[in-house]
mmCIF file of C-alpha atoms in Angstrom:
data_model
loop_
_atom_site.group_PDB
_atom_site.id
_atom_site.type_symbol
_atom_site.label_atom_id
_atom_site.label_comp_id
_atom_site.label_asym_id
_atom_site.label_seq_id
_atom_site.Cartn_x
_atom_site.Cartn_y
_atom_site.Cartn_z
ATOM 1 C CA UNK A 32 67.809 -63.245 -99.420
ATOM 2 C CA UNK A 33 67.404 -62.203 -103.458
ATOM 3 C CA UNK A 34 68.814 -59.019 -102.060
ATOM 4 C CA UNK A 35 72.065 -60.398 -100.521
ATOM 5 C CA UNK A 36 72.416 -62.546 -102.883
ATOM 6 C CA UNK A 37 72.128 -59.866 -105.675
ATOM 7 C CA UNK A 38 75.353 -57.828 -103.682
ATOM 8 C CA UNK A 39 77.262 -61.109 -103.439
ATOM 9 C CA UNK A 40 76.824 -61.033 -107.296
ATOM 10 C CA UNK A 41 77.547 -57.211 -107.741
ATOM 11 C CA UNK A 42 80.624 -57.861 -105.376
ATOM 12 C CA UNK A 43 81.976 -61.619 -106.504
ATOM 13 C CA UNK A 44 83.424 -62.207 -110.119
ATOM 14 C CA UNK A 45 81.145 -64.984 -111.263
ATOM 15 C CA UNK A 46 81.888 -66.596 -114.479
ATOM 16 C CA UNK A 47 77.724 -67.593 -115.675
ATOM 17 C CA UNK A 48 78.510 -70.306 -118.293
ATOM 18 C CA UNK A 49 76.397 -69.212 -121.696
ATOM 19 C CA UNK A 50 72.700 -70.413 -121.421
ATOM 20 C CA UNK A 51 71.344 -72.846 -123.988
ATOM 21 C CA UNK A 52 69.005 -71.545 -126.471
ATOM 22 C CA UNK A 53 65.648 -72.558 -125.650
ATOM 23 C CA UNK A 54 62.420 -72.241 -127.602
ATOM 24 C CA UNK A 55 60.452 -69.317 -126.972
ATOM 25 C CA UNK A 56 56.895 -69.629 -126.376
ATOM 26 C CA UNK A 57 54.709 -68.234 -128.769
ATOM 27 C CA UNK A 58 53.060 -65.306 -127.485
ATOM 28 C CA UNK A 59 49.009 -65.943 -126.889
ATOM 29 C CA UNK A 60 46.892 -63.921 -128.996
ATOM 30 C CA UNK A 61 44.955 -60.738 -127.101
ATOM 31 C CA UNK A 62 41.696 -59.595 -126.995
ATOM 32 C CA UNK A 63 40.857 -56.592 -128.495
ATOM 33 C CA UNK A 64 40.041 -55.198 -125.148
ATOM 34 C CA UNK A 65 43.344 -56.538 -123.414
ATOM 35 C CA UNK A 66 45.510 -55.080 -126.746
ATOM 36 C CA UNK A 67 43.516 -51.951 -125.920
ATOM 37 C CA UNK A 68 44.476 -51.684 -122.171
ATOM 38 C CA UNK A 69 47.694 -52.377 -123.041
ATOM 39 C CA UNK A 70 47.683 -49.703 -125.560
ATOM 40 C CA UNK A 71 46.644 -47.132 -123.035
ATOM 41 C CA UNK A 72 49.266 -48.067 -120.519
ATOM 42 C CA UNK A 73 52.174 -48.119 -122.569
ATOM 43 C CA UNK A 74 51.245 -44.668 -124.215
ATOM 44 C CA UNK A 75 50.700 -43.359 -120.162
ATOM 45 C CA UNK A 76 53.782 -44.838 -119.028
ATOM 46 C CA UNK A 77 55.292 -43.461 -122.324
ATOM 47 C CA UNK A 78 54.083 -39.923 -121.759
ATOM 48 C CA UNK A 79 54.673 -39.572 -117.924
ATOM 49 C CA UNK A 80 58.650 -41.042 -118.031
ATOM 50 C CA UNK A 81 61.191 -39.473 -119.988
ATOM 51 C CA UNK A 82 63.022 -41.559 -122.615
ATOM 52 C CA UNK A 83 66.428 -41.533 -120.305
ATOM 53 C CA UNK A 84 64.230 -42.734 -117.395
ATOM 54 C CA UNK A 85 62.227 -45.513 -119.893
ATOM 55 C CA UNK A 86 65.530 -46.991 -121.052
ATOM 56 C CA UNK A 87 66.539 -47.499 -117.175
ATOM 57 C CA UNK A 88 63.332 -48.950 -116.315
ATOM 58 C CA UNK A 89 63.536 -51.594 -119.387
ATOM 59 C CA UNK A 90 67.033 -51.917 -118.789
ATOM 60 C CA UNK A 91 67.020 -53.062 -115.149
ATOM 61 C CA UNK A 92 63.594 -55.094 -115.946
ATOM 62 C CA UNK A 93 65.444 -56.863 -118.156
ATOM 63 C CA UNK A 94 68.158 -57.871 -115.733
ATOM 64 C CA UNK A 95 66.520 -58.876 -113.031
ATOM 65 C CA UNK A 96 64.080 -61.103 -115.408
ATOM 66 C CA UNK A 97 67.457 -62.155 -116.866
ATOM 67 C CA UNK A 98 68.952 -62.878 -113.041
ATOM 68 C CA UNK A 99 65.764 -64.624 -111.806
ATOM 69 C CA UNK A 100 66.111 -66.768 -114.716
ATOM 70 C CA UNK A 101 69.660 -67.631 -114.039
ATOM 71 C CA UNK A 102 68.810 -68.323 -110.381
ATOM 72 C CA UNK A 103 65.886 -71.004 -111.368
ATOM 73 C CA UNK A 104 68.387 -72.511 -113.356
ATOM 74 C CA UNK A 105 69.389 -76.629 -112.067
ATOM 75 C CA UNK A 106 73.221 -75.597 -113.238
ATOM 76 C CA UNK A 107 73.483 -73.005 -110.803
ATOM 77 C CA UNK A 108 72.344 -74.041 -107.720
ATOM 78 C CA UNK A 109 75.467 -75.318 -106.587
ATOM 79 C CA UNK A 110 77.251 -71.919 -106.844
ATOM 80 C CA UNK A 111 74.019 -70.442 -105.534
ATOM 81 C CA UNK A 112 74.429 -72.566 -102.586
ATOM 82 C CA UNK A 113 77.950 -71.920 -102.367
ATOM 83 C CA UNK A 114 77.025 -67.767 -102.440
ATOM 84 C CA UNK A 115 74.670 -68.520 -99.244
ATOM 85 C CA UNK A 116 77.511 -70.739 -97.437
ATOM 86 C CA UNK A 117 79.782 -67.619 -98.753
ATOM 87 C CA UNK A 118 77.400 -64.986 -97.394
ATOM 88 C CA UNK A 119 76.915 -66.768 -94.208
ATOM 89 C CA UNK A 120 80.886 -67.267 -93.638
ATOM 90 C CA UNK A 121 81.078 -63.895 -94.011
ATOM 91 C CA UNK A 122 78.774 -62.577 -91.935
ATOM 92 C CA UNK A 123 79.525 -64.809 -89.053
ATOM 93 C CA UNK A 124 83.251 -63.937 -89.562
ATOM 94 C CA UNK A 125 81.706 -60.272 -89.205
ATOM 95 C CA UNK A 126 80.252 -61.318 -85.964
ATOM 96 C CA UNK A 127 83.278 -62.617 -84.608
ATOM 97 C CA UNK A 128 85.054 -59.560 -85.865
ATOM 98 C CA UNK A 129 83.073 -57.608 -83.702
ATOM 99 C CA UNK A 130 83.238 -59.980 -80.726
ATOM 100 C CA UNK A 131 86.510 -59.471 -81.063
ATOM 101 C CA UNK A 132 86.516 -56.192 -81.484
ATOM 102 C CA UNK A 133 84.449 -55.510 -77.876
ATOM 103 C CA UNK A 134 86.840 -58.127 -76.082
ATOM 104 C CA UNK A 135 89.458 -56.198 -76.890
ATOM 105 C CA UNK A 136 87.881 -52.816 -76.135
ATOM 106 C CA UNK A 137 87.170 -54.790 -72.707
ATOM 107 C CA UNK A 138 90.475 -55.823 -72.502
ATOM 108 C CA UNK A 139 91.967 -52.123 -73.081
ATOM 109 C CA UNK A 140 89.301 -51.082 -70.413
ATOM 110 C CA UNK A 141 90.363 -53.930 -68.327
ATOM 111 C CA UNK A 142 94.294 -53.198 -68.246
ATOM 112 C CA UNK A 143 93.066 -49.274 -67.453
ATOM 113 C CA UNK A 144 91.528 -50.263 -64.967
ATOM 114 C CA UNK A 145 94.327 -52.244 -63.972
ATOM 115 C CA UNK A 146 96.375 -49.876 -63.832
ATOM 116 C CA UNK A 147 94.254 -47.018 -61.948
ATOM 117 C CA UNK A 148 94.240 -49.809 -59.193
ATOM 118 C CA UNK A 149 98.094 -50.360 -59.347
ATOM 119 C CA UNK A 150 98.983 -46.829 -59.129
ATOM 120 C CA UNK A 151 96.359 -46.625 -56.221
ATOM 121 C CA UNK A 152 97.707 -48.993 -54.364
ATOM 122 C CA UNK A 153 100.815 -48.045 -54.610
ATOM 123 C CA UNK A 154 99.617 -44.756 -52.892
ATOM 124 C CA UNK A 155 97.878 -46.732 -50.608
ATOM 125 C CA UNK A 156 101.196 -48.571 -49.835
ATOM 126 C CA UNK A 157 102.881 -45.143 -49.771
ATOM 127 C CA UNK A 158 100.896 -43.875 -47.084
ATOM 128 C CA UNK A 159 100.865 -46.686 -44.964
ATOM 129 C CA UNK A 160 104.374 -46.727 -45.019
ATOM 130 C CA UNK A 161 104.238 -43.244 -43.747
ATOM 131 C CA UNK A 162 101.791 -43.690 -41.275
ATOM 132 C CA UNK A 163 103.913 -46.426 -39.865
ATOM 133 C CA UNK A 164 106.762 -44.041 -40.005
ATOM 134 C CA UNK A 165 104.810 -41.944 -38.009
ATOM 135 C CA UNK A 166 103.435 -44.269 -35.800
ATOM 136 C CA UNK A 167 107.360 -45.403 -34.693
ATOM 137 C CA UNK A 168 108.143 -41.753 -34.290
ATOM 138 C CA UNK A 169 105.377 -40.982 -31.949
ATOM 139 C CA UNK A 170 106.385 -44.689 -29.828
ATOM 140 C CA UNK A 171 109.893 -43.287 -30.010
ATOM 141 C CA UNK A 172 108.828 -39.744 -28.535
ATOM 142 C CA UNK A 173 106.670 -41.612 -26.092
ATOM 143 C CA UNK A 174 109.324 -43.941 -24.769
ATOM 144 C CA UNK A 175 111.711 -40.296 -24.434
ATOM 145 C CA UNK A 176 108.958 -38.773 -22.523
ATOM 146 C CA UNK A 177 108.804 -41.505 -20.570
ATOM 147 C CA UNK A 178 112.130 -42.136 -19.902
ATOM 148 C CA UNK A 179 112.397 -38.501 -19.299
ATOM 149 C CA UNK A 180 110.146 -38.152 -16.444
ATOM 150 C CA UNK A 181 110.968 -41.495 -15.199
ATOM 151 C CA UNK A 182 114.317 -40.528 -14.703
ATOM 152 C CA UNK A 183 113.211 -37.190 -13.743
ATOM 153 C CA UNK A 184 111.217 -38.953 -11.049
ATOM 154 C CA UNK A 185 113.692 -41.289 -10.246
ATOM 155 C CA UNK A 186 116.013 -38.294 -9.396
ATOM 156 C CA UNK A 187 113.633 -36.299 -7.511
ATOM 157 C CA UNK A 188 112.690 -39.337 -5.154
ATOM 158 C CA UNK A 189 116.670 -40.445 -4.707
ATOM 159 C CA UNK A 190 117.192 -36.924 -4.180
ATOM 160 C CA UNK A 191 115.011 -37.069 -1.501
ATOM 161 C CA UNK A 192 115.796 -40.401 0.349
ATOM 162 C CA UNK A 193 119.535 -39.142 0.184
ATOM 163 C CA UNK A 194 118.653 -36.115 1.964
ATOM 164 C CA UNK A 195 116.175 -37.976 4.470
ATOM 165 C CA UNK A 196 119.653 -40.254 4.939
ATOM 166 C CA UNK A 197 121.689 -37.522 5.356
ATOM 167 C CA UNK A 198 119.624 -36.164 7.950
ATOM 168 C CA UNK A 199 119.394 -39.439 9.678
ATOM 169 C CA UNK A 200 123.178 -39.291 9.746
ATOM 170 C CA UNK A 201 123.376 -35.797 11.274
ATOM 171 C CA UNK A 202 120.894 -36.309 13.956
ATOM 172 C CA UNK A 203 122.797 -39.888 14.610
ATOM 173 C CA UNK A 204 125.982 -38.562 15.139
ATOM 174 C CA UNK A 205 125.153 -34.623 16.585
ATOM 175 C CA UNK A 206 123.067 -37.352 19.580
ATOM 176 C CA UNK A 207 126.180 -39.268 20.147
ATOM 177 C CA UNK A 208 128.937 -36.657 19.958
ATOM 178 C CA UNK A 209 126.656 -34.553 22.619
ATOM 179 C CA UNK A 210 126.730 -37.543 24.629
ATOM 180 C CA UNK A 211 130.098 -38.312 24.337
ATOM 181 C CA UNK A 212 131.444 -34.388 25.530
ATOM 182 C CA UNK A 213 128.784 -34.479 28.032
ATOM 183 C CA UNK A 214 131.999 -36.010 30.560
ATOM 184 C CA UNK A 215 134.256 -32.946 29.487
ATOM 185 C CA UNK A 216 131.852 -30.322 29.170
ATOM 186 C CA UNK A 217 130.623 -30.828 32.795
ATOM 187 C CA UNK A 218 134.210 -31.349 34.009
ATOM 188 C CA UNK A 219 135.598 -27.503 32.395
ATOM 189 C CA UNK A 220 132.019 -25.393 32.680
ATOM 190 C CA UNK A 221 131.741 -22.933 35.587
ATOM 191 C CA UNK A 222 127.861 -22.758 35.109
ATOM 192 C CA UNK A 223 124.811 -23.818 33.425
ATOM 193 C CA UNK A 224 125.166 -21.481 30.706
ATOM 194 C CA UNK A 225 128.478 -22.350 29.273
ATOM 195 C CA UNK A 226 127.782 -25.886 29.636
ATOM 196 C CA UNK A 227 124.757 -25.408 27.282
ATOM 197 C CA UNK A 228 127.301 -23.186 25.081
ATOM 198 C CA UNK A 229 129.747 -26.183 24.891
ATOM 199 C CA UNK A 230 126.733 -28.993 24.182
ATOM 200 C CA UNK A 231 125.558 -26.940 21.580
ATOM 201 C CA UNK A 232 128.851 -26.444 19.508
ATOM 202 C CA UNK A 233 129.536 -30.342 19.507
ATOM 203 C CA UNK A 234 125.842 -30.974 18.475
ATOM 204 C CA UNK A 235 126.875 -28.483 15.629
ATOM 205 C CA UNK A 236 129.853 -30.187 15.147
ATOM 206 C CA UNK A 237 129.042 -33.110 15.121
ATOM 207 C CA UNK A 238 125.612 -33.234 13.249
ATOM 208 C CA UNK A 239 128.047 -31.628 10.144
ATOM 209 C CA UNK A 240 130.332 -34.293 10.525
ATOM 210 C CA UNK A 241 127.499 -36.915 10.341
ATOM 211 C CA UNK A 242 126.361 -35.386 6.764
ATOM 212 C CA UNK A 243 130.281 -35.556 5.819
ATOM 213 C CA UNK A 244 131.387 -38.536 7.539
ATOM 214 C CA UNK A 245 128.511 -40.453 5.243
ATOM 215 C CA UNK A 246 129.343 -38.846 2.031
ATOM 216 C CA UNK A 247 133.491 -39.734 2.820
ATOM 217 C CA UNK A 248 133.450 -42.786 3.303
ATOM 218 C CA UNK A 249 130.375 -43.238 0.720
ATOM 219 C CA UNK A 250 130.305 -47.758 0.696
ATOM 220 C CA UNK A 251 133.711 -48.545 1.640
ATOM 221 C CA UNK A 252 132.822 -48.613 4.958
ATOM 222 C CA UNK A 253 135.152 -50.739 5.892
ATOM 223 C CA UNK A 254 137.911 -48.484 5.105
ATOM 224 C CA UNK A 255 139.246 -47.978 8.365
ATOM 225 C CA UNK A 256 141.604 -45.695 7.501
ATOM 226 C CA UNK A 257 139.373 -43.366 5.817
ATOM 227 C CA UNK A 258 137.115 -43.899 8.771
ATOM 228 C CA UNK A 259 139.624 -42.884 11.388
ATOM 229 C CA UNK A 260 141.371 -40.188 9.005
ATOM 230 C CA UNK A 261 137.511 -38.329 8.873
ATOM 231 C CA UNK A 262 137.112 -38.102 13.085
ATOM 232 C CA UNK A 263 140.566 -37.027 13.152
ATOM 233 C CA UNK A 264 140.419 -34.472 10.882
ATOM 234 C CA UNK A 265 137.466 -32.870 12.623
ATOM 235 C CA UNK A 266 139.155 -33.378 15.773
ATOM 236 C CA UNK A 267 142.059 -31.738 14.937
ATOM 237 C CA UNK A 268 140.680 -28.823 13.256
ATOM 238 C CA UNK A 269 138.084 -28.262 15.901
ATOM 239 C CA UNK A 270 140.334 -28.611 19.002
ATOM 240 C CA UNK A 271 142.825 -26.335 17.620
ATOM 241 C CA UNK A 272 140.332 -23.881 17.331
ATOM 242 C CA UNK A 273 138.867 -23.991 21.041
ATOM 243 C CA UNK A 274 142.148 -23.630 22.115
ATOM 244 C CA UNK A 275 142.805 -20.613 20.247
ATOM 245 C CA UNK A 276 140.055 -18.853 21.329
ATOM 246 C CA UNK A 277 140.464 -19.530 25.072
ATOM 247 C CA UNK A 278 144.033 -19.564 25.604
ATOM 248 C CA UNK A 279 146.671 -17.044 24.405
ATOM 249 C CA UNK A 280 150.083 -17.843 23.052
ATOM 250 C CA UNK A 281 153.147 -17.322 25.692
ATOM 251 C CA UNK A 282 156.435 -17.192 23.563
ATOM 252 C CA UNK A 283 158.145 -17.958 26.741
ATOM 253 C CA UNK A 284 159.454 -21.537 27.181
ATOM 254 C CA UNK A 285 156.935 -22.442 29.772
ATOM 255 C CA UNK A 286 154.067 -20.783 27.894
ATOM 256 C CA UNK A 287 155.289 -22.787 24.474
ATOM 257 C CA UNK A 288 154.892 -26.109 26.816
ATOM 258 C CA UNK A 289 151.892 -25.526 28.575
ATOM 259 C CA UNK A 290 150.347 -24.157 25.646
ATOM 260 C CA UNK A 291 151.160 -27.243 23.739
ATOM 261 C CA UNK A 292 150.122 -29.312 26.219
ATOM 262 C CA UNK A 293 146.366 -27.528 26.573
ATOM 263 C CA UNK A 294 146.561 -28.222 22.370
ATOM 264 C CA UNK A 295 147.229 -31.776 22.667
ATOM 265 C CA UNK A 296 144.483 -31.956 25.411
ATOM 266 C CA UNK A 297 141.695 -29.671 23.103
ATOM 267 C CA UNK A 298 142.764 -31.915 20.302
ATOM 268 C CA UNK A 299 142.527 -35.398 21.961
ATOM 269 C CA UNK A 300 138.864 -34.276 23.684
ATOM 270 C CA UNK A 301 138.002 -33.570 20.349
ATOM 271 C CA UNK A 302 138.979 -36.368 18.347
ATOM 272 C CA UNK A 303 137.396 -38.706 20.814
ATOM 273 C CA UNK A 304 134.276 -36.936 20.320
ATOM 274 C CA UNK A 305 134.076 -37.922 16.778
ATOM 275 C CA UNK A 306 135.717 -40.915 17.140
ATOM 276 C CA UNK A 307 132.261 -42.113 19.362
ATOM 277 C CA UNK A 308 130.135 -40.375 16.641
ATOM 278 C CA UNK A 309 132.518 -42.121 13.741
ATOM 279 C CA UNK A 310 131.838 -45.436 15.648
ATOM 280 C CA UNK A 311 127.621 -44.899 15.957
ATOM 281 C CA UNK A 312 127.794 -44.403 11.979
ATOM 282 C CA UNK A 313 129.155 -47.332 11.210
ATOM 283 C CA UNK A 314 127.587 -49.282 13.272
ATOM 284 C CA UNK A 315 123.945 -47.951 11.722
ATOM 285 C CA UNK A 316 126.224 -48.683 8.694
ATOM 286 C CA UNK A 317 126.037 -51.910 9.100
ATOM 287 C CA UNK A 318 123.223 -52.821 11.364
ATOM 288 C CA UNK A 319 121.450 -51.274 7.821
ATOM 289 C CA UNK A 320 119.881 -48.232 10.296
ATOM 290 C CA UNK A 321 121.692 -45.688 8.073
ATOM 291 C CA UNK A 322 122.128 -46.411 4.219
ATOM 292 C CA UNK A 323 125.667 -45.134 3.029
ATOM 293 C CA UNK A 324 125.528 -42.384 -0.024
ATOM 294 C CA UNK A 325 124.439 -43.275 -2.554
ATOM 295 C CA UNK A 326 121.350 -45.530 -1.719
ATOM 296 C CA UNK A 327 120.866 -48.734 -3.900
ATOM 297 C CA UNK A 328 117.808 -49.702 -5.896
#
């Protein structure tokens, strides 16, 4: 405490008011032995200190005799007390100093650390918006794929029904066209083997006009024009053929009529054959035995 009080001293300007002359003591007398001791250890002290050194010693003696005496002094206890309230201000406003000092080193940590945990999650945010970026791209390339071979599915399997229909169409009307000729093939055949020759050609014919007929008049089958306008163009083209292969042309008058007249016959035999197949096909048409082209979902 003498110590810190001492550096408040060294440290403060302190005005110490004059001291009142007091009466010294008078000094006690010595023994002989006690003057001789004294003797001794002044002349030791004297020989072993240099006189620099001896002057310091005395000179520092006599302040501190000359402080202690101003400390025990009634007149200056006050300021005395006021140096230890000083002292203790001062060091507690040292200690909060430093408190403050660390809370704000915390602080500065504090915000860093802050900061490292902003910028992180801002990558953080960054990737996640990347991964869901990602994530939609690969839903996206799943729904094409998807879609893809749905489709490609879906085609494959109508491709297949409308071929299965078409067939069913062909085999519909070659049935009924044979049936239908059956009358004039037995009627103009000499044998067996040109009657098979004739049923074969309208089973031909007539399965091919079954696959046409279907994809003509595709769901406006009731059309009857483009109904009737289908058998007769078969008809026409096939009976003109026959009857150029088994007749030849006569460019005499009666050749030009009774060729004409074997025409009109070919023709009509013809056109009634696909005329009965025309009717079978819509009547499967609408009985829902045969789907028209193209088939519904």
């Amino acid at each position: 405490m003498h110590s810190a009080l001492l550096r408040s001293l060294h440290s403060l300007p302190l005005k110490i008011p004059k001291p009142l002359p007091l009466p010294l003591p008078l000094p006690l007398p010595l023994s002989k032995r006690q003057l001789h001791f004294q003797a001794r250890c002044s002349s030791s002290n004297s020989e072993e200190l240099e006189p620099g050194a001896r002057g310091m010693e005395l000179f520092s003696g006599l302040v501190g005799e000359r402080v202690e005496e101003l400390l025990r002094r009634e007149e200056n206890r006050a300021l005395i007390e006021g140096l230890d309230e000083a002292s203790r201000r001062v060091e507690k406003a040292r200690e909060e100093l430093e408190s403050v000092r660390k809370q704000r080193d915390e602080a500065l940590k504090a915000r860093e650390y802050m900061r490292q945990l902003e910028s992180q999650q801002a990558e953080i945010e960054e990737s996640q918006k990347e991964l869901l970026e990602a994530k939609i791209m690969m839903e996206e390339a799943q729904k094409s794929l998807s879609s893809t071979f749905n489709a490609k599915t879906t085609g494959e399997t109508s491709n297949n029904l409308e071929r299965v229909e078409s067939i069913k169409a062909a085999v519909i009307s070659s049935t009924v066209g044979t049936l239908a000729s059956l009358p004039i093939s037995l009627s103009q055949a000499t044998d067996f083997s040109e009657l098979i020759l004739r049923s074969s050609v309208v089973l031909i014919s007539c399965a091919l006009f079954g696959v046409t007929f279907r994809y003509a008049v595709r769901r406006d089958i009731d059309n009857i024009q483009l109904k009737t306008g289908t058998a007769g163009a078969f008809g026409f083209v096939k009976g003109l053929a026959g009857f150029e292969v088994a007749n030849a042309l006569e460019l005499s008058t009666d050749g030009l009529i009774s060729s004409s007249v074997a025409a009109a016959i070919s023709v009509t035999q013809n056109v009634f054959i696909f005329l009965f197949a025309a009717i079978a096909l819509d009547f499967c048409f609408k009985m829902r035995f045969l789907s028209p082209f193209p088939i519904r979902d």
